[in-house]
Amino acid sequence: MLKILFGKCPQVKTLDFLLSVNEGKFNKTQLANGSEISRPTLNNFIDDFIKYGLVKEVEDNYLMLN
């Protein structure tokens, strides 16, 4: 749904994916694949998502929507 409103940039695709799953936790590769972006692209902004509290790190290198 976010992609329709805000376009298909990688950040929106990632948030859209995270919002579409119920409390899933993902490593970076799974998150990139689910968001249909490359892992290097995810690495460009995932630290900002963590910094601003959109995503939190859980367990060993797993991420989930905060």
PDB file of C-alpha atoms in Angstrom:
ATOM      1  CA  MET A   1       0.000   0.000   0.000  1.00  0.00           C
ATOM      2  CA  LEU A   2       2.804   2.442   0.814  1.00  0.00           C
ATOM      3  CA  LYS A   3       4.278   1.843  -2.631  1.00  0.00           C
ATOM      4  CA  ILE A   4       1.076   3.147  -4.199  1.00  0.00           C
ATOM      5  CA  LEU A   5       1.138   6.296  -2.064  1.00  0.00           C
ATOM      6  CA  PHE A   6       4.853   7.084  -1.929  1.00  0.00           C
ATOM      7  CA  GLY A   7       6.449   5.342  -4.904  1.00  0.00           C
ATOM      8  CA  LYS A   8       8.747   2.393  -5.183  1.00  0.00           C
ATOM      9  CA  CYS A   9      11.973   3.637  -3.609  1.00  0.00           C
ATOM     10  CA  PRO A  10      13.861   0.971  -1.618  1.00  0.00           C
ATOM     11  CA  GLN A  11      13.002   2.487   1.767  1.00  0.00           C
ATOM     12  CA  VAL A  12       9.275   2.437   1.009  1.00  0.00           C
ATOM     13  CA  LYS A  13       9.478  -1.099  -0.362  1.00  0.00           C
ATOM     14  CA  THR A  14      11.165  -2.233   2.855  1.00  0.00           C
ATOM     15  CA  LEU A  15       8.632  -0.554   5.136  1.00  0.00           C
ATOM     16  CA  ASP A  16       5.786  -1.902   3.003  1.00  0.00           C
ATOM     17  CA  PHE A  17       7.175  -5.426   3.342  1.00  0.00           C
ATOM     18  CA  LEU A  18       7.624  -5.130   7.101  1.00  0.00           C
ATOM     19  CA  LEU A  19       4.099  -3.809   7.544  1.00  0.00           C
ATOM     20  CA  SER A  20       2.666  -6.652   5.473  1.00  0.00           C
ATOM     21  CA  VAL A  21       4.004  -9.398   7.769  1.00  0.00           C
ATOM     22  CA  ASN A  22       2.871 -10.010  11.316  1.00  0.00           C
ATOM     23  CA  GLU A  23       5.738  -9.547  13.736  1.00  0.00           C
ATOM     24  CA  GLY A  24       8.271 -11.368  11.616  1.00  0.00           C
ATOM     25  CA  LYS A  25      11.966 -11.157  12.255  1.00  0.00           C
ATOM     26  CA  PHE A  26      14.417 -11.258   9.393  1.00  0.00           C
ATOM     27  CA  ASN A  27      18.113 -11.215   8.766  1.00  0.00           C
ATOM     28  CA  LYS A  28      19.299  -8.630   6.248  1.00  0.00           C
ATOM     29  CA  THR A  29      19.265 -11.066   3.333  1.00  0.00           C
ATOM     30  CA  GLN A  30      15.685 -12.155   4.051  1.00  0.00           C
ATOM     31  CA  LEU A  31      14.615  -8.545   4.485  1.00  0.00           C
ATOM     32  CA  ALA A  32      16.199  -7.516   1.188  1.00  0.00           C
ATOM     33  CA  ASN A  33      14.645 -10.465  -0.658  1.00  0.00           C
ATOM     34  CA  GLY A  34      11.203  -9.836   0.838  1.00  0.00           C
ATOM     35  CA  SER A  35      11.469  -6.157  -0.083  1.00  0.00           C
ATOM     36  CA  GLU A  36      12.623  -7.054  -3.609  1.00  0.00           C
ATOM     37  CA  ILE A  37      15.800  -4.988  -3.312  1.00  0.00           C
ATOM     38  CA  SER A  38      19.464  -5.928  -3.241  1.00  0.00           C
ATOM     39  CA  ARG A  39      21.349  -6.485  -0.015  1.00  0.00           C
ATOM     40  CA  PRO A  40      23.829  -3.626  -0.730  1.00  0.00           C
ATOM     41  CA  THR A  41      20.875  -1.279  -1.278  1.00  0.00           C
ATOM     42  CA  LEU A  42      19.388  -2.329   2.068  1.00  0.00           C
ATOM     43  CA  ASN A  43      22.739  -1.696   3.745  1.00  0.00           C
ATOM     44  CA  ASN A  44      22.650   1.906   2.494  1.00  0.00           C
ATOM     45  CA  PHE A  45      19.724   2.835   4.747  1.00  0.00           C
ATOM     46  CA  ILE A  46      19.007   0.125   7.319  1.00  0.00           C
ATOM     47  CA  ASP A  47      21.227   1.789   9.944  1.00  0.00           C
ATOM     48  CA  ASP A  48      19.091   4.939   9.639  1.00  0.00           C
ATOM     49  CA  PHE A  49      15.940   2.850  10.166  1.00  0.00           C
ATOM     50  CA  ILE A  50      17.500   1.457  13.347  1.00  0.00           C
ATOM     51  CA  LYS A  51      18.766   4.872  14.472  1.00  0.00           C
ATOM     52  CA  TYR A  52      15.323   6.467  14.134  1.00  0.00           C
ATOM     53  CA  GLY A  53      13.502   3.548  15.739  1.00  0.00           C
ATOM     54  CA  LEU A  54      11.601   2.233  12.726  1.00  0.00           C
ATOM     55  CA  VAL A  55      13.329  -1.128  12.976  1.00  0.00           C
ATOM     56  CA  LYS A  56      14.901  -2.808  15.967  1.00  0.00           C
ATOM     57  CA  GLU A  57      17.566  -5.455  16.231  1.00  0.00           C
ATOM     58  CA  VAL A  58      16.556  -8.645  17.993  1.00  0.00           C
ATOM     59  CA  GLU A  59      18.584 -11.761  18.712  1.00  0.00           C
ATOM     60  CA  ASP A  60      21.665 -12.371  16.568  1.00  0.00           C
ATOM     61  CA  ASN A  61      21.534 -10.000  13.575  1.00  0.00           C
ATOM     62  CA  TYR A  62      17.779 -10.247  13.158  1.00  0.00           C
ATOM     63  CA  LEU A  63      15.619  -7.197  12.512  1.00  0.00           C
ATOM     64  CA  MET A  64      11.933  -6.499  12.995  1.00  0.00           C
ATOM     65  CA  LEU A  65       9.538  -3.570  12.770  1.00  0.00           C
ATOM     66  CA  ASN A  66       9.567  -1.600  16.010  1.00  0.00           C
TER      67      ASN A  66
END
